[in-house]
PDB file of C-alpha atoms and ligand atoms in Angstrom:
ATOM      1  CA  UNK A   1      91.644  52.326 107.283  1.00  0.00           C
ATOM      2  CA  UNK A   2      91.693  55.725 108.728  1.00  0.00           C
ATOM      3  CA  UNK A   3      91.109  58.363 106.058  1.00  0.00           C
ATOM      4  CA  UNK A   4      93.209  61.821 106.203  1.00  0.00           C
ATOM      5  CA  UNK A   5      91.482  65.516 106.090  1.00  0.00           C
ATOM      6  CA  UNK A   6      92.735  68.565 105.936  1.00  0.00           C
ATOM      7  CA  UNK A   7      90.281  70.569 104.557  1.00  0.00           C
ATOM      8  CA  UNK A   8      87.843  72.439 107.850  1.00  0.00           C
ATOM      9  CA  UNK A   9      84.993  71.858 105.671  1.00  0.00           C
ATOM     10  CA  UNK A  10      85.424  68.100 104.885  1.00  0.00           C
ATOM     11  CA  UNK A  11      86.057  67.161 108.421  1.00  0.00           C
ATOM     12  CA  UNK A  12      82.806  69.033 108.893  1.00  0.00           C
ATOM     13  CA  UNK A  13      80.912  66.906 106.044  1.00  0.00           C
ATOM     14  CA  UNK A  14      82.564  63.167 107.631  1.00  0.00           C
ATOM     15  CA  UNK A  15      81.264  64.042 111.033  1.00  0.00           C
ATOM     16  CA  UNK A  16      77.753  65.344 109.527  1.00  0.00           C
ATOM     17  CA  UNK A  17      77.638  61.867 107.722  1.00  0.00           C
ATOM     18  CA  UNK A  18      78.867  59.830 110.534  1.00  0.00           C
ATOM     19  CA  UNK A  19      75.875  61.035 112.454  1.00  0.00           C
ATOM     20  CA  UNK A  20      73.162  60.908 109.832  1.00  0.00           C
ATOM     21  CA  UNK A  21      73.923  57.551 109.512  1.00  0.00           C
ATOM     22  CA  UNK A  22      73.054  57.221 113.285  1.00  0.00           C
ATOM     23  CA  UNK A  23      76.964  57.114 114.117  1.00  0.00           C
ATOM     24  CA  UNK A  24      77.661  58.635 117.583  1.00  0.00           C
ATOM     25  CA  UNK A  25      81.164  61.034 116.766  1.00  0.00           C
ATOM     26  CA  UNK A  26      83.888  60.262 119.050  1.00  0.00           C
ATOM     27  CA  UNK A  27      86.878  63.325 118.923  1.00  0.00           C
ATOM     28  CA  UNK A  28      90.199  63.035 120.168  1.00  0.00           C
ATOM     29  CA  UNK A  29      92.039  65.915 119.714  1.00  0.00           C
ATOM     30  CA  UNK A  30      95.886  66.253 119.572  1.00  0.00           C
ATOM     31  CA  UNK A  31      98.975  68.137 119.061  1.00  0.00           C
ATOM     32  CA  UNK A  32     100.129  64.538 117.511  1.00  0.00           C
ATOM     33  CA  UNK A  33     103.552  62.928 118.922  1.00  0.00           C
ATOM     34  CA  UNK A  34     100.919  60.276 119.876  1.00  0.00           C
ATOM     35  CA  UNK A  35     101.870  58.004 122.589  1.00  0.00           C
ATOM     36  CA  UNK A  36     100.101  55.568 125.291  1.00  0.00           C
ATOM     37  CA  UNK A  37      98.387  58.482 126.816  1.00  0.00           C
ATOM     38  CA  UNK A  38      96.852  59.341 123.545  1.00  0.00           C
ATOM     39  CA  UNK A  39      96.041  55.617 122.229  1.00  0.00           C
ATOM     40  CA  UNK A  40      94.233  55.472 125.986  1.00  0.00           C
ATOM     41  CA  UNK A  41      91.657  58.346 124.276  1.00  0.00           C
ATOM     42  CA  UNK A  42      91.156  56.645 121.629  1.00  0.00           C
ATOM     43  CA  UNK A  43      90.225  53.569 123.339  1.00  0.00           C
ATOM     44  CA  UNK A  44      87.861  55.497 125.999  1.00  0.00           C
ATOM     45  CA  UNK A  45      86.434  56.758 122.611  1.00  0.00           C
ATOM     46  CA  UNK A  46      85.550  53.969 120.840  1.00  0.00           C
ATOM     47  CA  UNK A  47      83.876  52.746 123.793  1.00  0.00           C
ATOM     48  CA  UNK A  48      81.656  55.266 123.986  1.00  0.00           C
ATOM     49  CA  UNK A  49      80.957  56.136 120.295  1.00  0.00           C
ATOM     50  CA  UNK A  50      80.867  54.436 117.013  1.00  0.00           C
ATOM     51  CA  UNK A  51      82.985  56.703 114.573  1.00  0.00           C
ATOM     52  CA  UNK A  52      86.137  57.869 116.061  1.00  0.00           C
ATOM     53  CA  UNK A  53      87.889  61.227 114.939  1.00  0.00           C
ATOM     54  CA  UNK A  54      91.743  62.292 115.439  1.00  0.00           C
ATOM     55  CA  UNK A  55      92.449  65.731 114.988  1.00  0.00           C
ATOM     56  CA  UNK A  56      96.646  66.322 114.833  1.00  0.00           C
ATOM     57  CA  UNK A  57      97.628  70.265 114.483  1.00  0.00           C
ATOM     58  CA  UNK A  58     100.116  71.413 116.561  1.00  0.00           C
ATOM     59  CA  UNK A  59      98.307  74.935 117.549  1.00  0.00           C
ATOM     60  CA  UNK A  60     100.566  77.760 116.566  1.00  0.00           C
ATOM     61  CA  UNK A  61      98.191  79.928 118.753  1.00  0.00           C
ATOM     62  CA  UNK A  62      98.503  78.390 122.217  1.00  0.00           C
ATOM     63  CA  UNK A  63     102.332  78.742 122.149  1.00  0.00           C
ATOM     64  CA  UNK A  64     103.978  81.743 123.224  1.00  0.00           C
ATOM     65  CA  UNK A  65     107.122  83.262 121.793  1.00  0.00           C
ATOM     66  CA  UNK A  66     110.298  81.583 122.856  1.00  0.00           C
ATOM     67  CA  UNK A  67     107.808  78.313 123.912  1.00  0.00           C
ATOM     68  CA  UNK A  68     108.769  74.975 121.622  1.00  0.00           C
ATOM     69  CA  UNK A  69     106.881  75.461 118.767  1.00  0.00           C
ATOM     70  CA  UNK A  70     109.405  75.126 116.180  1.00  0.00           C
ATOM     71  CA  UNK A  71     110.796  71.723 118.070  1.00  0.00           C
ATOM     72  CA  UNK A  72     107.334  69.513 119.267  1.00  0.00           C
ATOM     73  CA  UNK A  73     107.691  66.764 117.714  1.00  0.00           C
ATOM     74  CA  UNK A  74     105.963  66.403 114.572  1.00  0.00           C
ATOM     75  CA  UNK A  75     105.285  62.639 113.717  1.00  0.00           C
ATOM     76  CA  UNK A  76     103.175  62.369 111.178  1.00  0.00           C
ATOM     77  CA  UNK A  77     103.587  58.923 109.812  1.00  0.00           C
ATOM     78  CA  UNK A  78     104.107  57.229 113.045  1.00  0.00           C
ATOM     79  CA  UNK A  79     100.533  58.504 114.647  1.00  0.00           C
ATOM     80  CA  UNK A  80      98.919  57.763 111.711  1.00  0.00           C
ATOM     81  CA  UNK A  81      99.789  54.515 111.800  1.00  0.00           C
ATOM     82  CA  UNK A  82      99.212  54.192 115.981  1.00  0.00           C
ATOM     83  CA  UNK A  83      95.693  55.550 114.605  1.00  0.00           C
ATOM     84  CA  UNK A  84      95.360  52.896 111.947  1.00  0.00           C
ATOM     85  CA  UNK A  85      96.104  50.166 114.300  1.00  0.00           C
ATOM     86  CA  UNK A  86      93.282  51.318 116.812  1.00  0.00           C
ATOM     87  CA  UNK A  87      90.901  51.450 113.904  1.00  0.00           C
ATOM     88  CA  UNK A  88      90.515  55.282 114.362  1.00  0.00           C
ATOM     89  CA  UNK A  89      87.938  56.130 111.084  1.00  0.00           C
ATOM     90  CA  UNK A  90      88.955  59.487 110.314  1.00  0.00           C
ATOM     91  CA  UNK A  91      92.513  61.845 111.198  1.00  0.00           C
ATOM     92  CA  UNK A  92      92.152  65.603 110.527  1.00  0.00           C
ATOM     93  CA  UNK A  93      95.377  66.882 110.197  1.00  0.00           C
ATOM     94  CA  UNK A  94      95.092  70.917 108.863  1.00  0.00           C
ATOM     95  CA  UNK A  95      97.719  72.885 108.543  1.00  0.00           C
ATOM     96  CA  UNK A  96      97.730  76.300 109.900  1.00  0.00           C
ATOM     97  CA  UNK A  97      96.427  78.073 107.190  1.00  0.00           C
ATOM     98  CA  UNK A  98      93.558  76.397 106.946  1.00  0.00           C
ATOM     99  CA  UNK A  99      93.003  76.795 110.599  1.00  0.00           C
ATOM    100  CA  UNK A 100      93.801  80.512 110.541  1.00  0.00           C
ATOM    101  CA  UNK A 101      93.664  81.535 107.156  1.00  0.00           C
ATOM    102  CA  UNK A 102      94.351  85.070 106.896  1.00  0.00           C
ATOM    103  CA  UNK A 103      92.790  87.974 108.537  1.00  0.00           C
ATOM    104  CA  UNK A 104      91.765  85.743 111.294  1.00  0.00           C
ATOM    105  CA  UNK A 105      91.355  87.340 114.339  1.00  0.00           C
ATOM    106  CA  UNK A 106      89.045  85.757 116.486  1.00  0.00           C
ATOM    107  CA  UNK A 107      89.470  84.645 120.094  1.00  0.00           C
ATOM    108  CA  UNK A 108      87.781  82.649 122.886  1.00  0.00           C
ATOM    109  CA  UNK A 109      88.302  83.182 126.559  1.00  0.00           C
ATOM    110  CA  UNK A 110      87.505  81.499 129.802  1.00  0.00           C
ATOM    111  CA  UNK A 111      88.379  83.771 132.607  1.00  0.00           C
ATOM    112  CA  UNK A 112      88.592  82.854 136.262  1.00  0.00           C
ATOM    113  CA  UNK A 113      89.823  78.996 135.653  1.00  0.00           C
ATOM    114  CA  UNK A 114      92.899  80.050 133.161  1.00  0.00           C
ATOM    115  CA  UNK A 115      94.205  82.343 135.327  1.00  0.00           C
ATOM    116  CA  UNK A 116      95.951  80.461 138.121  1.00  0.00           C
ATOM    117  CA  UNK A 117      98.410  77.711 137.799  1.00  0.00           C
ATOM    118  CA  UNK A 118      99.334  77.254 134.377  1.00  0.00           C
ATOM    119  CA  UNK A 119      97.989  80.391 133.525  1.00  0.00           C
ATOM    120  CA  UNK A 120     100.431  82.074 136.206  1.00  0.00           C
ATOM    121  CA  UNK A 121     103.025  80.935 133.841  1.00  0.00           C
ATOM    122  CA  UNK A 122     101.901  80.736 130.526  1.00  0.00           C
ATOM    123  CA  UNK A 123      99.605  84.341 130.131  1.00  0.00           C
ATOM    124  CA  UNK A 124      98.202  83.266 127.001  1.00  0.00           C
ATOM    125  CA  UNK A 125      98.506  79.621 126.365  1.00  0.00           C
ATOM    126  CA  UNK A 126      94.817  79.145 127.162  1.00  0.00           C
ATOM    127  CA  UNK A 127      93.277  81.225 124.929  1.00  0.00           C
ATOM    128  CA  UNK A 128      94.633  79.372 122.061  1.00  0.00           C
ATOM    129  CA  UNK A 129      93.632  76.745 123.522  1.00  0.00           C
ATOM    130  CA  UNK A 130      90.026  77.433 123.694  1.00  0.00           C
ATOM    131  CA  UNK A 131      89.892  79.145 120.786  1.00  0.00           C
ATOM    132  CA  UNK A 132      91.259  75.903 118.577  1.00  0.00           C
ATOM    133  CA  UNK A 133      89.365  73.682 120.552  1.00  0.00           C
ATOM    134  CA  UNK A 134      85.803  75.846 119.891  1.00  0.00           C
ATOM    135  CA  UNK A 135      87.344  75.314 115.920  1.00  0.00           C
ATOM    136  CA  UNK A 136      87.479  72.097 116.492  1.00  0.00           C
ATOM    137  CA  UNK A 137      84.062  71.454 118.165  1.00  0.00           C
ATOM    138  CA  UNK A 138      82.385  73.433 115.692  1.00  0.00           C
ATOM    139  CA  UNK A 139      83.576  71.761 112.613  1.00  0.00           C
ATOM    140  CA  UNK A 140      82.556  68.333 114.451  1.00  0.00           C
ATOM    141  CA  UNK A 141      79.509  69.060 115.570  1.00  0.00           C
ATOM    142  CA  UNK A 142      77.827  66.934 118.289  1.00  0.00           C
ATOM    143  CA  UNK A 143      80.484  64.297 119.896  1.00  0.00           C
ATOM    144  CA  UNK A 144      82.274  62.790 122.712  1.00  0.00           C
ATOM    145  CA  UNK A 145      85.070  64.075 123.093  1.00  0.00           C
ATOM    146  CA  UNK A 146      88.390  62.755 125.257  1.00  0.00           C
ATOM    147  CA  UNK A 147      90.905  64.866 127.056  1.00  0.00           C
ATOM    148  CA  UNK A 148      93.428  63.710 128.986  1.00  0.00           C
ATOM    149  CA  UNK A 149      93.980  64.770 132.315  1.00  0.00           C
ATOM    150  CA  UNK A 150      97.654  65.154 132.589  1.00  0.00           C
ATOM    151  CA  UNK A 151      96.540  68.704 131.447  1.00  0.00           C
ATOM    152  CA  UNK A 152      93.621  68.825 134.543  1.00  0.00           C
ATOM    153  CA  UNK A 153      93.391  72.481 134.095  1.00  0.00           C
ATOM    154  CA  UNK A 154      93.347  72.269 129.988  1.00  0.00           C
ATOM    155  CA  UNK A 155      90.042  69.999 131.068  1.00  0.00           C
ATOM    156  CA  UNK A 156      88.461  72.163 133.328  1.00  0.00           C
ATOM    157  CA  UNK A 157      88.842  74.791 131.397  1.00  0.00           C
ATOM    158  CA  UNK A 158      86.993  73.131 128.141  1.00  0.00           C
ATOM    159  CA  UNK A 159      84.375  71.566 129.612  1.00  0.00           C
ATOM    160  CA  UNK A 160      83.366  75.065 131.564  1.00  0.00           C
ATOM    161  CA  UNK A 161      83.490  76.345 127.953  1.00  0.00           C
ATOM    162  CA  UNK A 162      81.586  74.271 126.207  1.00  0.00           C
ATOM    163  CA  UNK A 163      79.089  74.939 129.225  1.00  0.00           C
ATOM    164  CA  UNK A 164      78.936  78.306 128.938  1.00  0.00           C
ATOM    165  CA  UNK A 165      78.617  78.768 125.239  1.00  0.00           C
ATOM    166  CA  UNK A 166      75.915  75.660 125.491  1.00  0.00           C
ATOM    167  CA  UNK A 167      78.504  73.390 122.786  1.00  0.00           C
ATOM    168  CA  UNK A 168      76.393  70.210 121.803  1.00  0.00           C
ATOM    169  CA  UNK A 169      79.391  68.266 123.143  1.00  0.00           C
ATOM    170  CA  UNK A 170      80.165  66.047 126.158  1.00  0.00           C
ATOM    171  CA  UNK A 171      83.892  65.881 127.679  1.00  0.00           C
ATOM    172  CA  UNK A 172      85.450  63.252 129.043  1.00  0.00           C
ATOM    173  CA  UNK A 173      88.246  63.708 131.498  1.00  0.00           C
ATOM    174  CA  UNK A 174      90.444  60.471 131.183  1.00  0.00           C
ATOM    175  CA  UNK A 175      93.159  59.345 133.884  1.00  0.00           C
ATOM    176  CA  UNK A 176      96.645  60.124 133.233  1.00  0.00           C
ATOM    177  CA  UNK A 177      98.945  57.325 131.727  1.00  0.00           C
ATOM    178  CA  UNK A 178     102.637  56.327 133.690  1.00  0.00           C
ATOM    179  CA  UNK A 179     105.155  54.900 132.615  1.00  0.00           C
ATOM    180  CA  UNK A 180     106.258  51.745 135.283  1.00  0.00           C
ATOM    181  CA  UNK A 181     108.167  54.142 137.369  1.00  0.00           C
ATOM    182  CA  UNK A 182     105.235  56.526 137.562  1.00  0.00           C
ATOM    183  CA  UNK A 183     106.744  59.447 135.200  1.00  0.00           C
ATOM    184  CA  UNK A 184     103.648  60.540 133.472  1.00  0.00           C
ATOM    185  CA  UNK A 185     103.525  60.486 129.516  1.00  0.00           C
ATOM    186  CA  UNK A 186     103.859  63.346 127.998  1.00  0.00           C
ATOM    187  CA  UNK A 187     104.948  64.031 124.735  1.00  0.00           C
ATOM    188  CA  UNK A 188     107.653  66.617 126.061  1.00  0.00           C
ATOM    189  CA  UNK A 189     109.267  63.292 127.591  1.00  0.00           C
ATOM    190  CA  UNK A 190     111.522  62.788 124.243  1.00  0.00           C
ATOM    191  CA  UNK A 191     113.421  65.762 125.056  1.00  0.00           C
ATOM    192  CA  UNK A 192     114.807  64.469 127.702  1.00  0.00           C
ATOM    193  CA  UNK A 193     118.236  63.183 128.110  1.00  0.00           C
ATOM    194  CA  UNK A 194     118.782  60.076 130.729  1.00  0.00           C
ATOM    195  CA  UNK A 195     119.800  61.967 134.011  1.00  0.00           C
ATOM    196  CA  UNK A 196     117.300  64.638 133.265  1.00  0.00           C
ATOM    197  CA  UNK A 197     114.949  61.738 132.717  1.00  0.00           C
ATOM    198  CA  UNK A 198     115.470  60.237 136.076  1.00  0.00           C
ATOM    199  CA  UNK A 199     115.599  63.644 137.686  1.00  0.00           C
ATOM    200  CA  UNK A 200     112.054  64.050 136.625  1.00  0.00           C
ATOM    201  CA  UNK A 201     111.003  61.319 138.955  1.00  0.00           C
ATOM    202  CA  UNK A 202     111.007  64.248 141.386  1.00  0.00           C
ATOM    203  CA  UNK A 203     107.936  65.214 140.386  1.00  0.00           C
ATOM    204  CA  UNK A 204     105.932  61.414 141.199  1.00  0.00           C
ATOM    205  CA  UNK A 205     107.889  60.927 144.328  1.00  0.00           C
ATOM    206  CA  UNK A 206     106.622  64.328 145.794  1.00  0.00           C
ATOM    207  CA  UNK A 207     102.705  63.424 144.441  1.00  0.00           C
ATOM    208  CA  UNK A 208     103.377  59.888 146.036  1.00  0.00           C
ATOM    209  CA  UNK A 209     104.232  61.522 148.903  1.00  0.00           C
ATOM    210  CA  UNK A 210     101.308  63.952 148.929  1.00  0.00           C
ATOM    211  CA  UNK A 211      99.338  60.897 148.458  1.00  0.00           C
ATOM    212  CA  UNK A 212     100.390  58.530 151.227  1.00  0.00           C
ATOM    213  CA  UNK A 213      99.866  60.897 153.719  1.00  0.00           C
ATOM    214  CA  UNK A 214      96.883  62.175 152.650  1.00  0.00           C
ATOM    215  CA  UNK A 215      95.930  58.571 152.905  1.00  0.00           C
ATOM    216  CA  UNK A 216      97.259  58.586 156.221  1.00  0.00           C
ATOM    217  CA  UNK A 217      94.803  61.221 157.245  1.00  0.00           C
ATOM    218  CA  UNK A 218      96.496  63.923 156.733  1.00  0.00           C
ATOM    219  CA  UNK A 219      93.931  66.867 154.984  1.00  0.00           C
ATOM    220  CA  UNK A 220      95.951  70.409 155.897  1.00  0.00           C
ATOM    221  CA  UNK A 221      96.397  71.787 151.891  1.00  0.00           C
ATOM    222  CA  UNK A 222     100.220  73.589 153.020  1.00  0.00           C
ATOM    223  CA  UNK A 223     101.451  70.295 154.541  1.00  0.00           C
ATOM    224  CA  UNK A 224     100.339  68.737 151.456  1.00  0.00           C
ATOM    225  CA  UNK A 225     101.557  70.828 149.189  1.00  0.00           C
ATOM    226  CA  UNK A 226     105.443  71.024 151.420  1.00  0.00           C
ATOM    227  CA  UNK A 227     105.631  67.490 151.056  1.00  0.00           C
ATOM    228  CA  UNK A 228     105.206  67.597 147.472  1.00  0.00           C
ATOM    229  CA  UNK A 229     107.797  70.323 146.921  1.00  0.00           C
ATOM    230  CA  UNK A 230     109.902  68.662 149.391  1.00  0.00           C
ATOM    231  CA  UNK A 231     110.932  66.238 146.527  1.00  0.00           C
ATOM    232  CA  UNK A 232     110.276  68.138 143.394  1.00  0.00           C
ATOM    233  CA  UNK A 233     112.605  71.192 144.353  1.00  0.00           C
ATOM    234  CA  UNK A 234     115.920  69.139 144.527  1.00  0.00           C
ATOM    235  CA  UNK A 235     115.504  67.580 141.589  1.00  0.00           C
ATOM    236  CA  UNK A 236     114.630  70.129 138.956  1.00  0.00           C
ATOM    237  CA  UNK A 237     116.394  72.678 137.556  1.00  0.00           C
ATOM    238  CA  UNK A 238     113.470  75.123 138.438  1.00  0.00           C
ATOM    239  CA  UNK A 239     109.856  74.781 139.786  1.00  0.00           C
ATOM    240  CA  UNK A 240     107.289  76.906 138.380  1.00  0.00           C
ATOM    241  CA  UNK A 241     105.046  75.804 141.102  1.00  0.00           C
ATOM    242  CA  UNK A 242     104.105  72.975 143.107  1.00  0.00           C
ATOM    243  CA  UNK A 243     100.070  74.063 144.154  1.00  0.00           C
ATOM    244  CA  UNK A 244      97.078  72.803 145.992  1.00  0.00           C
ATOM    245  CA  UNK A 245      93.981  73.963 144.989  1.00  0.00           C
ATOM    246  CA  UNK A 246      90.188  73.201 144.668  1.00  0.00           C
ATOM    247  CA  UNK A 247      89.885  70.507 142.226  1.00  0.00           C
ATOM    248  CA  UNK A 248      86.768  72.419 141.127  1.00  0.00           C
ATOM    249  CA  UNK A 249      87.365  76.126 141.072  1.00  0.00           C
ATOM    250  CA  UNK A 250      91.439  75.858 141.005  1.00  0.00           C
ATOM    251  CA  UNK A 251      91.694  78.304 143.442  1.00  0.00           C
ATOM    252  CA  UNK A 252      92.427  78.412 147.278  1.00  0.00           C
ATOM    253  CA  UNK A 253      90.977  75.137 149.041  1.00  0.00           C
ATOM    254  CA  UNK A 254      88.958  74.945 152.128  1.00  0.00           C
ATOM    255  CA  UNK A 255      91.122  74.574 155.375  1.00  0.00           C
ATOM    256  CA  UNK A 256      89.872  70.825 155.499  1.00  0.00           C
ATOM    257  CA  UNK A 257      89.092  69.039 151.911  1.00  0.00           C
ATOM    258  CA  UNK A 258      87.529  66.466 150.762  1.00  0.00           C
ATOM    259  CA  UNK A 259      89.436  66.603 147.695  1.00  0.00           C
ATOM    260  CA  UNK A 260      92.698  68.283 146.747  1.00  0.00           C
ATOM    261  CA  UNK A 261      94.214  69.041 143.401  1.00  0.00           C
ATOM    262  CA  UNK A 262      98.212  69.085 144.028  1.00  0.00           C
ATOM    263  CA  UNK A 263      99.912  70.612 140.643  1.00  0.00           C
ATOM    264  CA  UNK A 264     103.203  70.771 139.385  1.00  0.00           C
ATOM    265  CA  UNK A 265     105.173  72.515 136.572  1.00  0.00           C
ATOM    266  CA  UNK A 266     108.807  72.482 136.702  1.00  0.00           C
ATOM    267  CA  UNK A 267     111.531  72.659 133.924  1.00  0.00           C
ATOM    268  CA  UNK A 268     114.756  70.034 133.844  1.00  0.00           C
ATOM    269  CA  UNK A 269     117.321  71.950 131.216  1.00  0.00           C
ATOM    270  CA  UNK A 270     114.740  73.620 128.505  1.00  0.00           C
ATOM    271  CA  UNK A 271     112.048  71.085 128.775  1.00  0.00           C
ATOM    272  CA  UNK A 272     108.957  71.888 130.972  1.00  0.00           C
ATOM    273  CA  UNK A 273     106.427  69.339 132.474  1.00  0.00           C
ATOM    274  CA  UNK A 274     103.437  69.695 134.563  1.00  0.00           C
ATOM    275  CA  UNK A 275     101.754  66.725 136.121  1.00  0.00           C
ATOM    276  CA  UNK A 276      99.167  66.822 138.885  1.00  0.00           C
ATOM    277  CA  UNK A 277      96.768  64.322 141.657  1.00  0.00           C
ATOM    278  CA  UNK A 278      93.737  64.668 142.755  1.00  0.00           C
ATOM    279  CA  UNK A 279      93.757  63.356 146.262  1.00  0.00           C
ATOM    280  CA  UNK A 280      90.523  61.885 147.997  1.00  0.00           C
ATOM    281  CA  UNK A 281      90.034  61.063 144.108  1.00  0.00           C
ATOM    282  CA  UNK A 282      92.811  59.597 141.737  1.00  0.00           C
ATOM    283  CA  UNK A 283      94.519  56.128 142.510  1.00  0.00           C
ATOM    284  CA  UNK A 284      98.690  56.605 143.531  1.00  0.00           C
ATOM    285  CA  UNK A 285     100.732  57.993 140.934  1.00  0.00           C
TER     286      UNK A 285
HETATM  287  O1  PAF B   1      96.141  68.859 124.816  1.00  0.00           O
HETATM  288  C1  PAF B   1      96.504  69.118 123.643  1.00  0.00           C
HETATM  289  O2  PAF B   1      97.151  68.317 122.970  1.00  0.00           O
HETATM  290  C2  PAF B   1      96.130  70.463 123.043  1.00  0.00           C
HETATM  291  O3  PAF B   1      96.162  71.474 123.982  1.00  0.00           O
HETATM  292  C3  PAF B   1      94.758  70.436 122.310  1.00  0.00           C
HETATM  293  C4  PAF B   1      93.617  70.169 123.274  1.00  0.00           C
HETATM  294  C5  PAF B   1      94.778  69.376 121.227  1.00  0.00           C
HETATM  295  C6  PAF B   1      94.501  71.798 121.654  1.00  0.00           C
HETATM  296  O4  PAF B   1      95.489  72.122 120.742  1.00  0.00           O
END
């Protein structure tokens, strides 16, 4: 039976008691809107720790004006019974005034990694971001915790954080989830109406693409990334950007990789998604 927090300090307390009692802390944390992608952390997190933690806010802080704050989905009763079913321990679920009670004014930066890609598009998405997430690793304490890697450069950027500001926690980077016909989950998906829902397959067939020739040998980062635009251009309504970068530094590749990150954001009507491939790394989309 997974018991429901909202109090910071409690949270803190569970996960302090978890471990004294030799539990290893698993943390997933979420916006909510939980789907396969999601129930896939949890999994990855209960095999690797013994006392699994959910943390659902949807982070006022990482959207910017005129972003869908006011529509994600908010589905309370549904995750917390996906979470019950997966025999998830313990959901935090503060609202945002205990997250950001007031006179808050605190932030948390990474620099180089959030500014291309996403951070092209979304100036200050990842600084709310980090700063919930260092919230949320703080009131945990020492964990595992799961991110998915739909949101590669979300990933990158956390576990560089927690690096740099020596967090007692280690990240785990899990594979994205598909749907049968490759579309990546997201929880964004639901606002999608049917022919904007099959336009979106633009986005797999030009990583498929990207993929099968970079199987075929070919390594040149601009062919890549044309082949991958080839398809996603047609079929959206507009493409922030289709990239290829250094899977590492997410910036400018060598002429010749051994790996290549090929990105995508691009919005169908008002609803944006972003899904990516690592290439000399991930298995086909
Ligand atoms: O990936 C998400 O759902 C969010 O960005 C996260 C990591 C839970 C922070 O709000």
């Amino acid at each position: 039976m997974s018991k429901v927090l909202r109090a910071p300090a409690e949270f803190r307390q569970a996960c302090e008691d978890a471990r004294a009692a030799r539990q290893r802390v698993g943390l997933v944390p979420t916006m909510g809107a939980l789907h396969r992608g999601h129930l896939s952390l949890i999994d990855e997190a209960r095999a690797r720790a013994d006392f699994i933690a959910v943390t659902i806010f949807v982070n006022p802080l990482q959207f910017a004006p005129g972003e869908d704050l006011e529509r994600y989905p908010r589905t309370f009763e549904t995750d917390l019974a996906g979470c019950r079913e997966r025999g998830v321990d313990l959901v935090f679920a503060p609202g945002p005034s205990a997250m950001y009670p007031t006179g808050f004014q605190t932030q948390v930066s990474v620099h180089e990694l959030a500014k291309p890609l996403e951070g092209g598009f979304r100036p200050s998405h990842f600084d709310g971001v980090t700063t919930v997430v260092t919230k949320l690793f703080n009131l945990s304490g020492r964990c595992t915790a799961m991110f998915g890697r739909k949101d590669y450069q979300q990933w990158k950027i956390l576990s560089r954080m927690a690096l740099d500001l020596d967090m007692p926690i280690e990240l785990v980077g899990c594979p994205i989830v598909r749907e049968s016909d490759g579309l990546a989950l997201s929880s964004r998906n639901r606002y999608l109406g049917a022919s904007e829902r099959q336009r979106a397959l633009g986005i797999v067939s030009g990583l498929r693409d990207a993929f099968d020739a970079w199987e075929d040998g070919e390594r040149d980062p601009d062919t890549l990334r044309s082949l991958a635009e080839e398809s996603v251009h047609p079929a959206f309504d507009h493409v922030d950007y289709v990239a290829a970068a250094d899977p590492e530094t997410l910036g400018a590749p060598p002429s010749s990789p051994t790996r290549l990150l090929i990105s995508v954001a691009a919005q169908l009507g008002s609803t944006r998604l972003i899904d990516n491939v690592v290439l000399g790394e991930d298995s086909r989309p």
